[in-house]
Amino acid sequence: MDTERDNIRRCTDVIERVTGVRPTGWTSPRATGSKHTCDLLTQAGYRWTGDHNDRDLPQVLPTAHGPLVSLMHSDHSDVRSAAAGPYAYRDLHRVLLDHLRAAPGPGVFHLTVHAHVGHVLTYQGVTR
């Protein structure tokens, strides 16, 4: 648990030093936090996490240090599915967005773009 706490602190400090803004949200590598992550995040002042994929809509999680909003993570719309090519990736998201817009009630369009892949997608023309 101390190692994870130190990692959260180090990452937070680096992001704040580089951007000038303290982050308020956190997603663990591979969105795989530990059983301690939520408590450690609220202790560090975070307000949301993107580590969970067990719900369709955001939820508020109780922790020892206050509430933490959980925003779902989706492997279905993760940029790793771009292996089929940039246009297939774009089309996947068009279908997902159309589905959400047609569904009754609230919905969340979740898009994960890893920096090392997002640059390639933009360069190859997905944003056009």
Short mmCIF file of N, CA and C in Angstrom, two decimals:
data_model
loop_
_atom_site.label_atom_id
_atom_site.label_comp_id
_atom_site.label_asym_id
_atom_site.label_seq_id
_atom_site.Cartn_x
_atom_site.Cartn_y
_atom_site.Cartn_z
N MET A 1 0.83 -1.19 0.00
CA MET A 1 0.00 0.00 0.00
C MET A 1 0.88 1.26 0.00
N ASP A 2 1.98 1.24 0.70
CA ASP A 2 2.88 2.40 0.72
C ASP A 2 3.47 2.66 -0.66
N THR A 3 3.76 1.60 -1.41
CA THR A 3 4.31 1.76 -2.76
C THR A 3 3.29 2.43 -3.67
N GLU A 4 2.03 2.01 -3.56
CA GLU A 4 0.98 2.63 -4.37
C GLU A 4 0.76 4.08 -3.97
N ARG A 5 0.76 4.37 -2.68
CA ARG A 5 0.62 5.75 -2.20
C ARG A 5 1.75 6.62 -2.76
N ASP A 6 2.96 6.11 -2.73
CA ASP A 6 4.11 6.86 -3.26
C ASP A 6 3.98 7.09 -4.76
N ASN A 7 3.48 6.09 -5.47
CA ASN A 7 3.29 6.22 -6.91
C ASN A 7 2.25 7.30 -7.23
N ILE A 8 1.16 7.31 -6.50
CA ILE A 8 0.13 8.33 -6.70
C ILE A 8 0.71 9.72 -6.41
N ARG A 9 1.45 9.84 -5.34
CA ARG A 9 2.06 11.13 -4.99
C ARG A 9 3.04 11.59 -6.06
N ARG A 10 3.92 10.68 -6.51
CA ARG A 10 4.91 11.03 -7.55
C ARG A 10 4.23 11.48 -8.84
N CYS A 11 3.26 10.70 -9.29
CA CYS A 11 2.56 11.04 -10.53
C CYS A 11 1.83 12.37 -10.41
N THR A 12 1.16 12.57 -9.29
CA THR A 12 0.43 13.82 -9.05
C THR A 12 1.39 15.00 -9.09
N ASP A 13 2.52 14.87 -8.40
CA ASP A 13 3.51 15.95 -8.36
C ASP A 13 4.05 16.27 -9.74
N VAL A 14 4.34 15.26 -10.54
CA VAL A 14 4.87 15.48 -11.89
C VAL A 14 3.84 16.19 -12.76
N ILE A 15 2.60 15.72 -12.74
CA ILE A 15 1.56 16.34 -13.55
C ILE A 15 1.35 17.80 -13.14
N GLU A 16 1.33 18.05 -11.84
CA GLU A 16 1.14 19.42 -11.37
C GLU A 16 2.33 20.31 -11.74
N ARG A 17 3.52 19.77 -11.63
CA ARG A 17 4.72 20.55 -11.96
C ARG A 17 4.75 20.89 -13.46
N VAL A 18 4.39 19.94 -14.31
CA VAL A 18 4.46 20.15 -15.76
C VAL A 18 3.31 21.03 -16.26
N THR A 19 2.11 20.83 -15.73
CA THR A 19 0.94 21.57 -16.25
C THR A 19 0.60 22.82 -15.44
N GLY A 20 1.06 22.86 -14.20
CA GLY A 20 0.69 23.96 -13.33
C GLY A 20 -0.67 23.76 -12.67
N VAL A 21 -1.29 22.60 -12.89
CA VAL A 21 -2.61 22.30 -12.34
C VAL A 21 -2.58 20.94 -11.65
N ARG A 22 -3.10 20.90 -10.45
CA ARG A 22 -3.17 19.63 -9.73
C ARG A 22 -4.31 18.79 -10.31
N PRO A 23 -4.04 17.56 -10.71
CA PRO A 23 -5.10 16.72 -11.29
C PRO A 23 -6.17 16.38 -10.26
N THR A 24 -7.39 16.21 -10.72
CA THR A 24 -8.51 15.84 -9.85
C THR A 24 -9.01 14.44 -10.13
N GLY A 25 -8.52 13.82 -11.23
CA GLY A 25 -8.97 12.48 -11.59
C GLY A 25 -7.78 11.57 -11.88
N TRP A 26 -8.04 10.27 -11.77
CA TRP A 26 -6.97 9.28 -11.87
C TRP A 26 -7.49 8.02 -12.56
N THR A 27 -6.70 7.51 -13.47
CA THR A 27 -6.94 6.17 -14.00
C THR A 27 -5.62 5.42 -13.87
N SER A 28 -5.67 4.29 -13.22
CA SER A 28 -4.47 3.47 -13.02
C SER A 28 -4.03 2.86 -14.34
N PRO A 29 -2.77 2.46 -14.42
CA PRO A 29 -2.33 1.75 -15.63
C PRO A 29 -3.26 0.55 -15.88
N ARG A 30 -3.71 0.45 -17.11
CA ARG A 30 -4.65 -0.61 -17.53
C ARG A 30 -5.97 -0.54 -16.77
N ALA A 31 -6.24 0.58 -16.11
CA ALA A 31 -7.47 0.76 -15.31
C ALA A 31 -7.63 -0.36 -14.30
N THR A 32 -6.52 -0.74 -13.69
CA THR A 32 -6.54 -1.86 -12.74
C THR A 32 -6.00 -1.41 -11.38
N GLY A 33 -6.79 -0.63 -10.70
CA GLY A 33 -6.40 -0.22 -9.35
C GLY A 33 -6.48 -1.39 -8.39
N SER A 34 -5.88 -1.21 -7.24
CA SER A 34 -5.90 -2.25 -6.20
C SER A 34 -7.12 -2.04 -5.29
N LYS A 35 -7.25 -2.88 -4.30
CA LYS A 35 -8.35 -2.72 -3.34
C LYS A 35 -8.15 -1.47 -2.47
N HIS A 36 -6.96 -0.88 -2.50
CA HIS A 36 -6.66 0.31 -1.71
C HIS A 36 -6.72 1.60 -2.51
N THR A 37 -6.79 1.51 -3.84
CA THR A 37 -6.64 2.69 -4.69
C THR A 37 -7.65 3.79 -4.36
N CYS A 38 -8.92 3.45 -4.24
CA CYS A 38 -9.93 4.49 -4.00
C CYS A 38 -9.66 5.26 -2.71
N ASP A 39 -9.32 4.56 -1.64
CA ASP A 39 -9.00 5.24 -0.38
C ASP A 39 -7.76 6.12 -0.53
N LEU A 40 -6.75 5.61 -1.22
CA LEU A 40 -5.52 6.38 -1.41
C LEU A 40 -5.77 7.62 -2.26
N LEU A 41 -6.63 7.49 -3.26
CA LEU A 41 -6.93 8.63 -4.12
C LEU A 41 -7.65 9.74 -3.36
N THR A 42 -8.67 9.38 -2.59
CA THR A 42 -9.38 10.42 -1.84
C THR A 42 -8.47 11.03 -0.77
N GLN A 43 -7.61 10.23 -0.21
CA GLN A 43 -6.64 10.75 0.76
C GLN A 43 -5.72 11.76 0.09
N ALA A 44 -5.41 11.55 -1.18
CA ALA A 44 -4.52 12.45 -1.93
C ALA A 44 -5.28 13.63 -2.55
N GLY A 45 -6.60 13.71 -2.33
CA GLY A 45 -7.37 14.83 -2.82
C GLY A 45 -8.04 14.62 -4.16
N TYR A 46 -8.01 13.43 -4.70
CA TYR A 46 -8.67 13.16 -5.97
C TYR A 46 -10.18 13.10 -5.80
N ARG A 47 -10.91 13.49 -6.87
CA ARG A 47 -12.37 13.50 -6.82
C ARG A 47 -13.01 12.43 -7.69
N TRP A 48 -12.24 11.88 -8.65
CA TRP A 48 -12.81 10.83 -9.50
C TRP A 48 -11.74 9.83 -9.91
N THR A 49 -12.22 8.65 -10.29
CA THR A 49 -11.35 7.59 -10.79
C THR A 49 -11.98 6.99 -12.04
N GLY A 50 -11.14 6.52 -12.94
CA GLY A 50 -11.61 5.88 -14.17
C GLY A 50 -11.27 4.40 -14.19
N ASP A 51 -11.09 3.80 -13.03
CA ASP A 51 -10.63 2.42 -12.96
C ASP A 51 -11.72 1.36 -13.05
N HIS A 52 -12.97 1.74 -13.06
CA HIS A 52 -14.04 0.75 -12.95
C HIS A 52 -14.80 0.59 -14.26
N ASN A 53 -15.19 -0.64 -14.55
CA ASN A 53 -16.01 -0.88 -15.74
C ASN A 53 -17.20 -1.77 -15.40
N ASP A 54 -17.69 -1.62 -14.19
CA ASP A 54 -18.79 -2.48 -13.73
C ASP A 54 -20.16 -1.79 -13.76
N ARG A 55 -20.24 -0.60 -14.33
CA ARG A 55 -21.51 0.13 -14.41
C ARG A 55 -21.58 0.85 -15.76
N ASP A 56 -22.81 1.18 -16.16
CA ASP A 56 -23.00 1.94 -17.40
C ASP A 56 -22.94 3.45 -17.16
N LEU A 57 -23.21 3.87 -15.93
CA LEU A 57 -23.21 5.28 -15.60
C LEU A 57 -22.29 5.53 -14.41
N PRO A 58 -21.84 6.77 -14.25
CA PRO A 58 -20.99 7.08 -13.09
C PRO A 58 -21.69 6.75 -11.78
N GLN A 59 -20.90 6.49 -10.75
CA GLN A 59 -21.44 6.23 -9.42
C GLN A 59 -20.53 6.89 -8.39
N VAL A 60 -21.06 7.10 -7.21
CA VAL A 60 -20.27 7.67 -6.13
C VAL A 60 -19.91 6.54 -5.18
N LEU A 61 -18.61 6.39 -4.94
CA LEU A 61 -18.11 5.34 -4.06
C LEU A 61 -17.76 5.94 -2.70
N PRO A 62 -18.19 5.32 -1.63
CA PRO A 62 -17.78 5.79 -0.31
C PRO A 62 -16.36 5.27 -0.02
N THR A 63 -15.53 6.12 0.54
CA THR A 63 -14.18 5.71 0.96
C THR A 63 -13.94 6.22 2.37
N ALA A 64 -12.85 5.80 2.96
CA ALA A 64 -12.50 6.22 4.31
C ALA A 64 -12.23 7.73 4.39
N HIS A 65 -11.95 8.35 3.23
CA HIS A 65 -11.59 9.77 3.22
C HIS A 65 -12.60 10.62 2.46
N GLY A 66 -13.80 10.10 2.27
CA GLY A 66 -14.84 10.84 1.58
C GLY A 66 -15.24 10.17 0.27
N PRO A 67 -16.22 10.76 -0.41
CA PRO A 67 -16.74 10.15 -1.64
C PRO A 67 -15.77 10.30 -2.81
N LEU A 68 -15.85 9.34 -3.72
CA LEU A 68 -15.04 9.34 -4.94
C LEU A 68 -15.97 8.96 -6.09
N VAL A 69 -16.02 9.78 -7.13
CA VAL A 69 -16.85 9.47 -8.29
C VAL A 69 -16.11 8.45 -9.15
N SER A 70 -16.83 7.42 -9.54
CA SER A 70 -16.28 6.38 -10.40
C SER A 70 -16.85 6.54 -11.80
N LEU A 71 -15.98 6.86 -12.74
CA LEU A 71 -16.37 6.93 -14.15
C LEU A 71 -15.96 5.62 -14.80
N MET A 72 -16.88 5.01 -15.49
CA MET A 72 -16.60 3.70 -16.05
C MET A 72 -15.51 3.75 -17.11
N HIS A 73 -14.84 2.65 -17.24
CA HIS A 73 -13.84 2.46 -18.28
C HIS A 73 -14.38 1.39 -19.22
N SER A 74 -14.20 1.57 -20.49
CA SER A 74 -14.73 0.60 -21.45
C SER A 74 -13.62 0.04 -22.32
N ASP A 75 -13.44 -1.25 -22.26
CA ASP A 75 -12.48 -1.87 -23.17
C ASP A 75 -13.00 -1.87 -24.60
N HIS A 76 -14.32 -1.81 -24.76
CA HIS A 76 -14.91 -1.84 -26.11
C HIS A 76 -14.50 -0.62 -26.92
N SER A 77 -14.49 0.55 -26.28
CA SER A 77 -14.18 1.77 -27.01
C SER A 77 -12.76 2.26 -26.75
N ASP A 78 -11.95 1.43 -26.16
CA ASP A 78 -10.55 1.78 -25.90
C ASP A 78 -9.80 1.90 -27.22
N VAL A 79 -8.88 2.82 -27.28
CA VAL A 79 -8.15 3.07 -28.52
C VAL A 79 -7.33 1.85 -28.99
N ARG A 80 -7.14 0.89 -28.11
CA ARG A 80 -6.43 -0.31 -28.54
C ARG A 80 -7.19 -1.05 -29.62
N SER A 81 -8.50 -0.80 -29.73
CA SER A 81 -9.28 -1.43 -30.79
C SER A 81 -9.00 -0.78 -32.15
N ALA A 82 -8.11 0.18 -32.19
CA ALA A 82 -7.76 0.84 -33.44
C ALA A 82 -6.84 -0.01 -34.30
N ALA A 83 -6.50 -1.19 -33.86
CA ALA A 83 -5.62 -2.05 -34.63
C ALA A 83 -6.19 -2.35 -36.01
N ALA A 84 -7.52 -2.27 -36.14
CA ALA A 84 -8.15 -2.51 -37.44
C ALA A 84 -7.97 -1.33 -38.39
N GLY A 85 -7.39 -0.26 -37.90
CA GLY A 85 -7.16 0.92 -38.73
C GLY A 85 -7.94 2.11 -38.23
N PRO A 86 -7.51 3.29 -38.59
CA PRO A 86 -8.12 4.50 -38.06
C PRO A 86 -9.57 4.70 -38.47
N TYR A 87 -9.93 4.29 -39.68
CA TYR A 87 -11.31 4.50 -40.11
C TYR A 87 -12.24 3.51 -39.44
N ALA A 88 -11.79 2.29 -39.22
CA ALA A 88 -12.60 1.31 -38.48
C ALA A 88 -12.82 1.80 -37.05
N TYR A 89 -11.80 2.39 -36.46
CA TYR A 89 -11.90 2.93 -35.11
C TYR A 89 -12.91 4.08 -35.07
N ARG A 90 -12.81 4.97 -36.03
CA ARG A 90 -13.77 6.08 -36.12
C ARG A 90 -15.19 5.55 -36.27
N ASP A 91 -15.38 4.58 -37.15
CA ASP A 91 -16.70 4.04 -37.41
C ASP A 91 -17.28 3.35 -36.17
N LEU A 92 -16.43 2.65 -35.41
CA LEU A 92 -16.88 2.03 -34.16
C LEU A 92 -17.50 3.08 -33.24
N HIS A 93 -16.85 4.23 -33.14
CA HIS A 93 -17.36 5.27 -32.26
C HIS A 93 -18.59 5.95 -32.81
N ARG A 94 -18.71 6.02 -34.11
CA ARG A 94 -19.94 6.55 -34.68
C ARG A 94 -21.12 5.65 -34.32
N VAL A 95 -20.94 4.34 -34.41
CA VAL A 95 -21.99 3.39 -34.06
C VAL A 95 -22.34 3.51 -32.58
N LEU A 96 -21.31 3.58 -31.72
CA LEU A 96 -21.57 3.71 -30.28
C LEU A 96 -22.32 5.00 -29.98
N LEU A 97 -21.94 6.09 -30.59
CA LEU A 97 -22.61 7.37 -30.35
C LEU A 97 -24.05 7.33 -30.85
N ASP A 98 -24.27 6.76 -32.02
CA ASP A 98 -25.64 6.63 -32.54
C ASP A 98 -26.50 5.80 -31.59
N HIS A 99 -25.93 4.72 -31.07
CA HIS A 99 -26.66 3.87 -30.11
C HIS A 99 -27.04 4.67 -28.86
N LEU A 100 -26.11 5.41 -28.31
CA LEU A 100 -26.39 6.20 -27.11
C LEU A 100 -27.45 7.26 -27.37
N ARG A 101 -27.36 7.91 -28.51
CA ARG A 101 -28.33 8.97 -28.82
C ARG A 101 -29.73 8.41 -29.00
N ALA A 102 -29.84 7.18 -29.47
CA ALA A 102 -31.15 6.57 -29.70
C ALA A 102 -31.74 5.94 -28.44
N ALA A 103 -30.91 5.65 -27.47
CA ALA A 103 -31.37 4.98 -26.25
C ALA A 103 -32.10 5.96 -25.33
N PRO A 104 -33.11 5.48 -24.61
CA PRO A 104 -33.80 6.36 -23.67
C PRO A 104 -32.93 6.60 -22.43
N GLY A 105 -33.15 7.72 -21.80
CA GLY A 105 -32.45 8.01 -20.55
C GLY A 105 -31.04 8.52 -20.76
N PRO A 106 -30.34 8.70 -19.66
CA PRO A 106 -28.98 9.23 -19.75
C PRO A 106 -28.00 8.20 -20.29
N GLY A 107 -26.93 8.68 -20.83
CA GLY A 107 -25.88 7.79 -21.32
C GLY A 107 -24.55 8.51 -21.27
N VAL A 108 -23.50 7.75 -21.31
CA VAL A 108 -22.15 8.30 -21.29
C VAL A 108 -21.38 7.73 -22.46
N PHE A 109 -20.79 8.60 -23.23
CA PHE A 109 -19.92 8.17 -24.33
C PHE A 109 -18.50 8.19 -23.80
N HIS A 110 -17.95 7.04 -23.59
CA HIS A 110 -16.63 6.92 -23.01
C HIS A 110 -15.62 6.65 -24.10
N LEU A 111 -14.58 7.46 -24.14
CA LEU A 111 -13.54 7.31 -25.15
C LEU A 111 -12.19 7.35 -24.45
N THR A 112 -11.43 6.29 -24.59
CA THR A 112 -10.08 6.24 -24.03
C THR A 112 -9.09 6.39 -25.17
N VAL A 113 -8.23 7.37 -25.08
CA VAL A 113 -7.19 7.56 -26.09
C VAL A 113 -5.85 7.59 -25.38
N HIS A 114 -5.05 6.58 -25.62
CA HIS A 114 -3.70 6.55 -25.07
C HIS A 114 -2.84 7.50 -25.90
N ALA A 115 -2.03 8.29 -25.23
CA ALA A 115 -1.26 9.33 -25.92
C ALA A 115 -0.39 8.77 -27.04
N HIS A 116 0.23 7.64 -26.82
CA HIS A 116 1.13 7.10 -27.84
C HIS A 116 0.38 6.56 -29.06
N VAL A 117 -0.92 6.29 -28.92
CA VAL A 117 -1.71 5.82 -30.05
C VAL A 117 -2.52 6.97 -30.65
N GLY A 118 -3.01 7.87 -29.82
CA GLY A 118 -3.81 8.99 -30.29
C GLY A 118 -3.08 9.85 -31.29
N HIS A 119 -1.81 10.05 -31.11
CA HIS A 119 -1.00 10.83 -32.05
C HIS A 119 -1.02 10.18 -33.43
N VAL A 120 -0.86 8.88 -33.46
CA VAL A 120 -0.86 8.15 -34.73
C VAL A 120 -2.22 8.25 -35.40
N LEU A 121 -3.30 8.12 -34.65
CA LEU A 121 -4.65 8.22 -35.22
C LEU A 121 -4.88 9.59 -35.82
N THR A 122 -4.48 10.63 -35.12
CA THR A 122 -4.66 11.99 -35.63
C THR A 122 -3.85 12.17 -36.91
N TYR A 123 -2.65 11.68 -36.93
CA TYR A 123 -1.78 11.81 -38.09
C TYR A 123 -2.35 11.08 -39.29
N GLN A 124 -2.98 9.92 -39.04
CA GLN A 124 -3.50 9.11 -40.14
C GLN A 124 -4.86 9.58 -40.64
N GLY A 125 -5.41 10.60 -40.04
CA GLY A 125 -6.60 11.20 -40.61
C GLY A 125 -7.93 10.89 -39.94
N VAL A 126 -7.94 10.32 -38.77
CA VAL A 126 -9.20 10.03 -38.10
C VAL A 126 -9.95 11.31 -37.78
N THR A 127 -9.25 12.39 -37.51
CA THR A 127 -9.91 13.63 -37.11
C THR A 127 -10.48 14.38 -38.30
N ARG A 128 -10.24 13.95 -39.50
CA ARG A 128 -10.74 14.67 -40.69
C ARG A 128 -12.18 14.31 -40.97
#
